[in-house]
Amino acid sequence: MFTLSFAVLARAPAGEAAVGGPGDTLTVEACVALARHRAPAIVAADLDERAAAFESSAVARNRRPDLAFVGRALIAPKGFYDPTITNLGEYDAKLVLDYALLDGGLRARARARGALDLAAARLQASLQARDVGLQAADLAINLLHLKEVESAQRQSVDWIDRLSLLMHGAVRAGVRTTTDSVRIALERNAADAALEKTLFDKRTAEIDLLALMGLEADSTVVLEPPEFQDRAPTPEDSLRVLASAGRQPEVAIARIAEERGRLDVAEAKRTGAPTVDLSLDAGLAGADLTSAVPEGLRGMDPDATFADRLRRDLGASASINLRAPVRAAGARQTAEAKAIALRAARLRSGGEIISQRKTALEILVRWRSAFLRLEMARVASVGAEQNLLRVKSLYSGGAIQLLDLLDARRVYLEARERLAEARQESRSAQFRAEDRP
């Protein structure tokens, strides 16, 4: 019986080529930090927050009076219109100061809305940063998983190549048939296809990660394992994750929506509130623009000049405007609609807290389950490797067929791939739990 040298088959594969060549070497945590700083969505959210800050600052100044320059001129020469009505033209050029003495709380509600908008923008930025970070972590951990699978598949290809060389020699010596050689060639073809699929998936994941970190798609990145160690959740982890449910941005955003609803209800109820405005002005105002010095002024002083006219037109005034609505159409229906919307916002706010508690529990359950599956996958991988060694010895002694050897090698490869997948799932679940604010 022909004996193969399995010492050759057991050799470690050649060193892998550096993934991506001269790229940056980053940990999972570094990828997350970079994505949370440079991702397009993060930059956009930061700009939205800055815009909301300027808007809120502008609205906060609505207590101050408004100052404006007001100018108007109407020219109506003699023979056009009734001079009693037009006064031969009119003009005014005034500096006007308007101040709301009583506004029914309108400005206070505007300031409150501005503050709520700013808080909502900040929370949206925080929510975006959290989600982008989790997405980057998933991509980086998946990329590590694919690299691990690639390594196992390359080892499998090398193992099949070494077996093929030994088999060719056995076929030439007449110890083995060409059927075994063909079977190994088919196995190599399947291994090549699986490796090519993994390389495609890995490059796709790398491109997605680069885009999320704000880097060019033709860049490269070499990943290192995460800084944290794989472990099961502790009771302290469970307490912390469950306590974090009420601190999530979604809960605060729902509460802001509820507060906006309260402002809407208050505004709807104050539709008929009276308003009082004070207006002060100083400047020029006069009539008769058909001549530089009006006839009336010349009749009083034949030597009057244009400067005299301006001194006569110079003055100041004050006015108070009161508005007290007697009936506002649809006010009752509007108030009822706002009250219903507020009740809906309260329900959504309470529902968001329940949803976040459910999410926290799911994170813990996923972490615990993923780590248990990781432990089982480790045991299965060790068992598959030991089984492969045993089958190699049996095949060397001629006790089993080639198909049994190839099947044992395939089982070992599948066990390693399941181990890589379980490690990916455990790391992803653990990162989500540990990253939770």
Short mmCIF file of C-alpha atoms in Angstrom, two decimals:
data_model
loop_
_atom_site.label_atom_id
_atom_site.label_comp_id
_atom_site.label_asym_id
_atom_site.label_seq_id
_atom_site.Cartn_x
_atom_site.Cartn_y
_atom_site.Cartn_z
CA MET A 1 0.00 0.00 0.00
CA PHE A 2 1.29 3.42 -1.02
CA THR A 3 2.09 5.74 1.91
CA LEU A 4 1.94 9.54 1.66
CA SER A 5 4.18 11.80 3.67
CA PHE A 6 1.68 13.78 5.69
CA ALA A 7 4.45 15.75 7.28
CA VAL A 8 4.50 17.65 3.99
CA LEU A 9 0.75 18.23 4.11
CA ALA A 10 0.94 19.50 7.68
CA ARG A 11 3.34 22.34 6.88
CA ALA A 12 2.18 25.84 7.62
CA PRO A 13 1.12 27.85 4.56
CA ALA A 14 3.28 30.53 3.10
CA GLY A 15 2.94 33.91 4.74
CA GLU A 16 -0.04 35.90 3.60
CA ALA A 17 0.51 38.94 1.50
CA ALA A 18 -0.04 42.15 3.40
CA VAL A 19 -3.66 43.07 3.05
CA GLY A 20 -3.84 46.18 0.98
CA GLY A 21 -0.09 46.73 0.94
CA PRO A 22 1.26 49.89 2.55
CA GLY A 23 -1.94 50.97 4.24
CA ASP A 24 -2.74 52.21 7.71
CA THR A 25 -2.81 49.71 10.57
CA LEU A 26 -5.86 50.32 12.72
CA THR A 27 -7.71 48.58 15.50
CA VAL A 28 -11.47 48.26 15.53
CA GLU A 29 -11.67 51.06 18.10
CA ALA A 30 -9.51 53.32 15.91
CA CYS A 31 -11.80 52.69 12.94
CA VAL A 32 -14.80 53.63 15.07
CA ALA A 33 -13.14 56.83 16.30
CA LEU A 34 -12.15 57.82 12.77
CA ALA A 35 -15.62 57.15 11.40
CA ARG A 36 -17.23 59.16 14.19
CA HIS A 37 -15.02 62.07 13.25
CA ARG A 38 -14.87 61.98 9.45
CA ALA A 39 -17.94 60.16 8.15
CA PRO A 40 -19.99 62.39 5.79
CA ALA A 41 -23.10 61.84 7.89
CA ILE A 42 -21.23 62.98 11.01
CA VAL A 43 -19.93 66.12 9.31
CA ALA A 44 -23.44 66.93 8.08
CA ALA A 45 -24.91 66.39 11.56
CA ASP A 46 -22.28 68.69 13.07
CA LEU A 47 -23.17 71.40 10.54
CA ASP A 48 -26.85 70.99 11.38
CA GLU A 49 -25.98 71.42 15.05
CA ARG A 50 -24.00 74.59 14.33
CA ALA A 51 -26.87 75.98 12.26
CA ALA A 52 -29.32 75.22 15.07
CA ALA A 53 -26.99 76.95 17.55
CA PHE A 54 -27.00 80.13 15.44
CA GLU A 55 -30.78 79.97 15.04
CA SER A 56 -31.27 79.53 18.77
CA SER A 57 -28.90 82.42 19.50
CA ALA A 58 -30.82 84.63 17.08
CA VAL A 59 -34.21 83.79 18.60
CA ALA A 60 -32.85 84.32 22.11
CA ARG A 61 -32.42 88.00 21.21
CA ASN A 62 -36.09 88.56 20.44
CA ARG A 63 -36.51 90.38 23.77
CA ARG A 64 -34.69 93.34 22.25
CA PRO A 65 -36.60 96.03 20.38
CA ASP A 66 -36.49 96.21 16.60
CA LEU A 67 -34.82 99.21 15.03
CA ALA A 68 -35.43 100.06 11.39
CA PHE A 69 -35.19 102.91 8.92
CA VAL A 70 -38.52 103.67 7.22
CA GLY A 71 -38.77 105.88 4.16
CA ARG A 72 -41.65 106.74 1.85
CA ALA A 73 -42.32 109.37 -0.81
CA LEU A 74 -45.42 110.22 -2.87
CA ILE A 75 -45.30 112.95 -5.54
CA ALA A 76 -48.60 114.34 -6.86
CA PRO A 77 -48.26 117.59 -8.91
CA LYS A 78 -51.05 120.09 -9.20
CA GLY A 79 -53.85 118.87 -11.38
CA PHE A 80 -53.43 115.25 -10.38
CA TYR A 81 -55.83 113.88 -7.79
CA ASP A 82 -57.48 116.01 -5.11
CA PRO A 83 -54.75 118.06 -3.37
CA THR A 84 -56.70 117.76 -0.12
CA ILE A 85 -56.11 114.03 -0.23
CA THR A 86 -52.58 113.95 -1.64
CA ASN A 87 -51.24 117.18 -0.11
CA LEU A 88 -49.32 117.56 -3.37
CA GLY A 89 -47.25 114.60 -2.28
CA GLU A 90 -46.01 113.29 1.04
CA TYR A 91 -42.76 111.88 2.37
CA ASP A 92 -41.24 110.57 5.55
CA ALA A 93 -37.78 109.35 6.50
CA LYS A 94 -37.72 108.04 10.05
CA LEU A 95 -35.78 105.83 12.39
CA VAL A 96 -38.40 103.60 14.02
CA LEU A 97 -38.06 101.54 17.20
CA ASP A 98 -40.72 98.86 17.83
CA TYR A 99 -41.07 96.99 21.09
CA ALA A 100 -43.66 94.42 22.09
CA LEU A 101 -44.92 95.31 25.56
CA LEU A 102 -47.35 92.40 25.65
CA ASP A 103 -47.29 89.50 23.20
CA GLY A 104 -49.22 86.72 24.92
CA GLY A 105 -46.02 84.71 25.46
CA LEU A 106 -45.25 84.49 21.75
CA ARG A 107 -41.59 85.48 22.06
CA ALA A 108 -41.03 83.24 25.08
CA ARG A 109 -42.42 80.26 23.16
CA ALA A 110 -40.20 81.12 20.19
CA ARG A 111 -37.16 81.11 22.48
CA ALA A 112 -38.22 77.79 23.97
CA ARG A 113 -38.63 76.31 20.49
CA GLY A 114 -35.18 77.55 19.52
CA ALA A 115 -33.67 75.89 22.58
CA LEU A 116 -35.54 72.66 21.81
CA ASP A 117 -34.36 72.73 18.19
CA LEU A 118 -30.77 73.12 19.35
CA ALA A 119 -31.12 70.26 21.84
CA ALA A 120 -32.69 68.09 19.14
CA ALA A 121 -29.85 68.87 16.71
CA ARG A 122 -27.29 67.92 19.34
CA LEU A 123 -29.14 64.69 20.07
CA GLN A 124 -29.38 63.88 16.37
CA ALA A 125 -25.62 64.42 16.07
CA SER A 126 -25.09 62.11 19.05
CA LEU A 127 -27.43 59.52 17.57
CA GLN A 128 -25.68 59.72 14.22
CA ALA A 129 -22.27 59.34 15.86
CA ARG A 130 -23.44 56.30 17.79
CA ASP A 131 -24.94 54.59 14.76
CA VAL A 132 -21.99 55.40 12.49
CA GLY A 133 -19.62 54.05 15.11
CA LEU A 134 -21.57 50.81 15.42
CA GLN A 135 -21.66 50.48 11.65
CA ALA A 136 -17.90 51.02 11.44
CA ALA A 137 -17.33 48.46 14.20
CA ASP A 138 -19.48 45.90 12.40
CA LEU A 139 -17.61 46.48 9.15
CA ALA A 140 -14.20 46.28 10.83
CA ILE A 141 -15.12 43.13 12.78
CA ASN A 142 -16.57 41.58 9.64
CA LEU A 143 -13.36 42.43 7.80
CA LEU A 144 -11.36 40.64 10.50
CA HIS A 145 -13.72 37.67 10.16
CA LEU A 146 -13.21 37.56 6.40
CA LYS A 147 -9.44 37.76 6.83
CA GLU A 148 -9.61 34.80 9.20
CA VAL A 149 -11.73 32.84 6.72
CA GLU A 150 -9.34 33.79 3.92
CA SER A 151 -6.40 32.50 5.94
CA ALA A 152 -8.15 29.17 6.55
CA GLN A 153 -9.12 28.87 2.89
CA ARG A 154 -5.60 29.65 1.69
CA GLN A 155 -4.27 26.97 4.00
CA SER A 156 -6.82 24.60 2.54
CA VAL A 157 -5.71 25.43 -1.01
CA ASP A 158 -2.05 24.93 -0.09
CA TRP A 159 -2.89 21.63 1.58
CA ILE A 160 -4.74 20.43 -1.52
CA ASP A 161 -1.82 21.51 -3.72
CA ARG A 162 0.64 19.51 -1.67
CA LEU A 163 -1.68 16.52 -1.71
CA SER A 164 -2.06 16.90 -5.49
CA LEU A 165 1.71 16.80 -6.01
CA LEU A 166 2.03 13.64 -3.96
CA MET A 167 -0.94 12.13 -5.75
CA HIS A 168 0.56 12.85 -9.19
CA GLY A 169 3.65 10.94 -8.15
CA ALA A 170 1.52 8.06 -6.91
CA VAL A 171 -0.44 7.98 -10.19
CA ARG A 172 2.75 7.91 -12.26
CA ALA A 173 4.00 5.09 -10.07
CA GLY A 174 0.78 3.23 -10.72
CA VAL A 175 -0.12 3.12 -7.04
CA ARG A 176 -3.14 5.42 -7.43
CA THR A 177 -5.67 5.78 -10.23
CA THR A 178 -6.37 8.93 -12.20
CA THR A 179 -9.78 9.06 -10.50
CA ASP A 180 -8.13 10.22 -7.28
CA SER A 181 -6.18 12.84 -9.18
CA VAL A 182 -9.37 14.14 -10.82
CA ARG A 183 -11.15 14.20 -7.48
CA ILE A 184 -8.38 16.33 -5.98
CA ALA A 185 -8.56 18.69 -8.99
CA LEU A 186 -12.29 19.15 -8.40
CA GLU A 187 -11.63 19.80 -4.74
CA ARG A 188 -9.05 22.43 -5.68
CA ASN A 189 -11.52 24.11 -8.04
CA ALA A 190 -14.12 24.34 -5.28
CA ALA A 191 -11.53 25.71 -2.86
CA ASP A 192 -10.44 28.36 -5.38
CA ALA A 193 -14.04 29.46 -5.93
CA ALA A 194 -14.66 29.75 -2.19
CA LEU A 195 -11.47 31.76 -1.73
CA GLU A 196 -12.35 34.10 -4.60
CA LYS A 197 -15.78 34.73 -3.05
CA THR A 198 -14.16 35.55 0.29
CA LEU A 199 -11.69 37.94 -1.36
CA PHE A 200 -14.58 39.71 -3.10
CA ASP A 201 -16.54 40.03 0.14
CA LYS A 202 -13.45 41.27 1.96
CA ARG A 203 -12.68 43.96 -0.60
CA THR A 204 -16.30 45.08 -0.59
CA ALA A 205 -16.29 45.36 3.20
CA GLU A 206 -13.00 47.26 3.07
CA ILE A 207 -14.40 49.76 0.56
CA ASP A 208 -17.48 50.30 2.73
CA LEU A 209 -15.29 50.85 5.79
CA LEU A 210 -13.03 53.29 3.96
CA ALA A 211 -16.02 55.30 2.78
CA LEU A 212 -17.40 55.42 6.31
CA MET A 213 -14.07 56.72 7.58
CA GLY A 214 -14.00 59.42 4.90
CA LEU A 215 -11.13 57.83 2.97
CA GLU A 216 -10.78 57.19 -0.75
CA ALA A 217 -12.00 53.85 -2.06
CA ASP A 218 -8.57 53.06 -3.54
CA SER A 219 -6.94 53.42 -0.11
CA THR A 220 -6.05 50.41 1.98
CA VAL A 221 -6.32 49.56 5.64
CA VAL A 222 -4.73 46.77 7.66
CA LEU A 223 -6.80 45.82 10.66
CA GLU A 224 -5.69 44.52 14.00
CA PRO A 225 -7.91 42.64 16.46
CA PRO A 226 -9.93 44.82 18.87
CA GLU A 227 -8.34 45.96 22.09
CA PHE A 228 -10.94 44.19 24.24
CA GLN A 229 -10.75 40.48 25.03
CA ASP A 230 -13.56 38.09 24.13
CA ARG A 231 -15.58 37.40 27.27
CA ALA A 232 -19.07 36.69 28.53
CA PRO A 233 -21.22 39.47 30.04
CA THR A 234 -20.92 39.92 33.80
CA PRO A 235 -23.70 41.00 36.20
CA GLU A 236 -22.13 44.47 36.21
CA ASP A 237 -22.40 44.58 32.42
CA SER A 238 -26.06 43.63 32.62
CA LEU A 239 -26.84 46.34 35.16
CA ARG A 240 -24.97 48.98 33.18
CA VAL A 241 -26.58 48.13 29.84
CA LEU A 242 -30.07 48.02 31.34
CA ALA A 243 -29.50 51.34 33.10
CA SER A 244 -28.40 52.89 29.80
CA ALA A 245 -31.87 52.49 28.26
CA GLY A 246 -33.09 55.83 29.62
CA ARG A 247 -29.94 57.65 28.45
CA GLN A 248 -30.29 56.85 24.77
CA PRO A 249 -30.72 59.77 22.32
CA GLU A 250 -34.00 58.34 21.03
CA VAL A 251 -35.59 58.78 24.46
CA ALA A 252 -34.45 62.41 24.75
CA ILE A 253 -35.61 63.15 21.20
CA ALA A 254 -39.05 61.74 22.02
CA ARG A 255 -39.20 63.92 25.13
CA ILE A 256 -38.29 66.98 23.08
CA ALA A 257 -41.16 66.17 20.70
CA GLU A 258 -43.44 65.98 23.73
CA GLU A 259 -42.21 69.36 24.95
CA ARG A 260 -42.83 70.85 21.52
CA GLY A 261 -46.37 69.52 21.76
CA ARG A 262 -46.85 71.36 25.05
CA LEU A 263 -45.70 74.60 23.44
CA ASP A 264 -48.13 74.07 20.56
CA VAL A 265 -51.00 73.52 22.99
CA ALA A 266 -50.07 76.67 24.95
CA GLU A 267 -49.92 78.69 21.74
CA ALA A 268 -53.26 77.37 20.53
CA LYS A 269 -54.87 78.36 23.83
CA ARG A 270 -53.43 81.89 23.63
CA THR A 271 -54.75 82.64 20.15
CA GLY A 272 -57.08 85.31 21.55
CA ALA A 273 -54.50 86.87 23.88
CA PRO A 274 -54.21 90.66 23.52
CA THR A 275 -50.99 92.20 22.27
CA VAL A 276 -49.59 95.67 22.96
CA ASP A 277 -46.81 97.20 20.85
CA LEU A 278 -44.92 100.42 21.49
CA SER A 279 -43.48 102.33 18.54
CA LEU A 280 -41.09 105.28 18.78
CA ASP A 281 -39.88 107.19 15.74
CA ALA A 282 -37.73 110.21 14.96
CA GLY A 283 -36.92 111.78 11.63
CA LEU A 284 -38.49 113.83 8.86
CA ALA A 285 -42.10 113.91 7.67
CA GLY A 286 -43.82 116.45 5.47
CA ALA A 287 -46.10 117.17 2.53
CA ASP A 288 -45.95 118.94 -0.85
CA LEU A 289 -43.08 117.49 -2.83
CA THR A 290 -43.76 119.67 -5.86
CA SER A 291 -41.35 122.38 -4.65
CA ALA A 292 -38.29 122.64 -2.43
CA VAL A 293 -40.04 125.16 -0.17
CA PRO A 294 -43.83 124.59 0.16
CA GLU A 295 -46.15 127.59 -0.52
CA GLY A 296 -47.48 127.52 3.03
CA LEU A 297 -44.01 127.95 4.51
CA ARG A 298 -43.14 130.69 1.99
CA GLY A 299 -46.34 132.52 2.92
CA MET A 300 -45.29 132.56 6.55
CA ASP A 301 -41.69 133.52 5.69
CA PRO A 302 -40.93 134.79 2.19
CA ASP A 303 -37.20 134.20 2.84
CA ALA A 304 -37.64 130.59 3.93
CA THR A 305 -35.12 128.13 2.55
CA PHE A 306 -34.97 124.39 2.05
CA ALA A 307 -33.13 124.12 5.38
CA ASP A 308 -36.06 125.86 7.06
CA ARG A 309 -38.35 123.34 5.47
CA LEU A 310 -36.29 120.44 6.87
CA ARG A 311 -36.29 122.01 10.35
CA ARG A 312 -40.05 122.27 10.18
CA ASP A 313 -40.42 118.64 9.04
CA LEU A 314 -38.09 117.36 11.76
CA GLY A 315 -39.79 115.65 14.71
CA ALA A 316 -40.53 112.56 16.77
CA SER A 317 -43.60 110.61 17.84
CA ALA A 318 -44.71 107.66 19.93
CA SER A 319 -47.60 105.28 19.46
CA ILE A 320 -49.12 102.34 21.29
CA ASN A 321 -50.98 99.68 19.34
CA LEU A 322 -53.43 97.36 21.04
CA ARG A 323 -54.82 94.26 19.39
CA ALA A 324 -57.40 92.12 21.18
CA PRO A 325 -58.96 89.45 18.95
CA VAL A 326 -62.68 89.04 19.56
CA ARG A 327 -63.07 85.86 17.57
CA ALA A 328 -60.43 83.61 16.00
CA ALA A 329 -61.85 81.27 13.36
CA GLY A 330 -61.10 77.62 14.09
CA ALA A 331 -59.28 78.37 17.36
CA ARG A 332 -61.17 75.71 19.34
CA GLN A 333 -60.54 73.02 16.72
CA THR A 334 -56.86 73.97 16.53
CA ALA A 335 -56.51 73.74 20.31
CA GLU A 336 -58.18 70.32 20.31
CA ALA A 337 -55.91 69.09 17.51
CA LYS A 338 -52.79 70.24 19.38
CA ALA A 339 -54.01 68.55 22.58
CA ILE A 340 -54.52 65.26 20.72
CA ALA A 341 -51.08 65.56 19.13
CA LEU A 342 -49.59 66.12 22.60
CA ARG A 343 -51.20 62.93 23.89
CA ALA A 344 -49.73 61.05 20.94
CA ALA A 345 -46.28 62.51 21.67
CA ARG A 346 -46.55 61.39 25.30
CA LEU A 347 -47.42 57.87 24.21
CA ARG A 348 -44.49 57.80 21.80
CA SER A 349 -42.17 59.07 24.54
CA GLY A 350 -43.26 56.32 26.91
CA GLY A 351 -43.10 53.76 24.13
CA GLU A 352 -39.53 54.79 23.28
CA ILE A 353 -38.39 54.05 26.82
CA ILE A 354 -39.97 50.59 26.62
CA SER A 355 -38.35 50.05 23.21
CA GLN A 356 -34.91 51.01 24.51
CA ARG A 357 -35.25 48.66 27.47
CA LYS A 358 -36.15 45.90 25.05
CA THR A 359 -33.12 46.77 22.92
CA ALA A 360 -30.86 46.67 25.99
CA LEU A 361 -32.15 43.21 26.88
CA GLU A 362 -31.64 42.03 23.31
CA ILE A 363 -28.03 43.30 23.37
CA LEU A 364 -27.32 41.32 26.54
CA VAL A 365 -29.05 38.18 25.26
CA ARG A 366 -27.20 38.42 21.96
CA TRP A 367 -23.85 38.89 23.70
CA ARG A 368 -24.38 35.95 26.06
CA SER A 369 -25.60 33.67 23.28
CA ALA A 370 -22.84 34.71 20.88
CA PHE A 371 -20.11 34.04 23.44
CA LEU A 372 -21.55 30.60 24.24
CA ARG A 373 -21.58 29.79 20.53
CA LEU A 374 -18.00 31.02 20.29
CA GLU A 375 -16.95 28.62 23.04
CA MET A 376 -18.75 25.75 21.32
CA ALA A 377 -17.15 26.66 18.00
CA ARG A 378 -13.71 26.58 19.62
CA VAL A 379 -14.38 23.08 20.95
CA ALA A 380 -15.71 21.97 17.57
CA SER A 381 -12.64 23.40 15.78
CA VAL A 382 -10.27 21.50 18.09
CA GLY A 383 -12.28 18.33 17.59
CA ALA A 384 -12.27 18.73 13.81
CA GLU A 385 -8.51 19.25 13.81
CA GLN A 386 -7.92 16.16 15.92
CA ASN A 387 -10.23 14.19 13.66
CA LEU A 388 -8.27 15.33 10.60
CA LEU A 389 -5.02 14.17 12.19
CA ARG A 390 -6.57 10.81 12.94
CA VAL A 391 -7.92 10.42 9.41
CA LYS A 392 -4.52 11.34 7.99
CA SER A 393 -2.97 8.49 9.94
CA LEU A 394 -5.66 6.08 8.78
CA TYR A 395 -5.24 7.16 5.16
CA SER A 396 -1.48 6.76 5.44
CA GLY A 397 -2.06 3.21 6.57
CA GLY A 398 -4.50 2.56 3.74
CA ALA A 399 -7.44 2.04 6.08
CA ILE A 400 -9.70 4.63 4.41
CA GLN A 401 -10.31 6.14 0.99
CA LEU A 402 -9.32 9.53 -0.41
CA LEU A 403 -12.89 10.82 -0.14
CA ASP A 404 -12.80 10.23 3.62
CA LEU A 405 -9.60 12.28 3.88
CA LEU A 406 -11.01 15.12 1.79
CA ASP A 407 -14.23 15.04 3.77
CA ALA A 408 -12.30 15.31 7.05
CA ARG A 409 -10.36 18.26 5.65
CA ARG A 410 -13.59 19.94 4.54
CA VAL A 411 -15.14 19.41 7.99
CA TYR A 412 -12.08 21.01 9.57
CA LEU A 413 -12.30 24.01 7.21
CA GLU A 414 -16.00 24.44 7.93
CA ALA A 415 -15.28 24.29 11.67
CA ARG A 416 -12.68 27.05 11.33
CA GLU A 417 -15.09 29.17 9.29
CA ARG A 418 -17.82 28.67 11.90
CA LEU A 419 -15.32 29.66 14.58
CA ALA A 420 -14.49 32.85 12.68
CA GLU A 421 -18.19 33.61 12.24
CA ALA A 422 -18.90 32.97 15.94
CA ARG A 423 -15.98 35.21 16.92
CA GLN A 424 -17.36 37.96 14.66
CA GLU A 425 -20.82 37.70 16.22
CA SER A 426 -19.43 37.68 19.76
CA ARG A 427 -17.17 40.68 19.13
CA SER A 428 -19.96 42.65 17.50
CA ALA A 429 -22.36 41.96 20.37
CA GLN A 430 -19.71 42.73 22.99
CA PHE A 431 -18.74 46.01 21.31
CA ARG A 432 -22.37 47.15 21.17
CA ALA A 433 -22.76 46.46 24.87
CA GLU A 434 -19.49 48.07 25.93
CA ASP A 435 -19.93 51.08 23.64
CA ARG A 436 -23.42 51.83 24.94
CA PRO A 437 -23.42 55.18 26.79
#
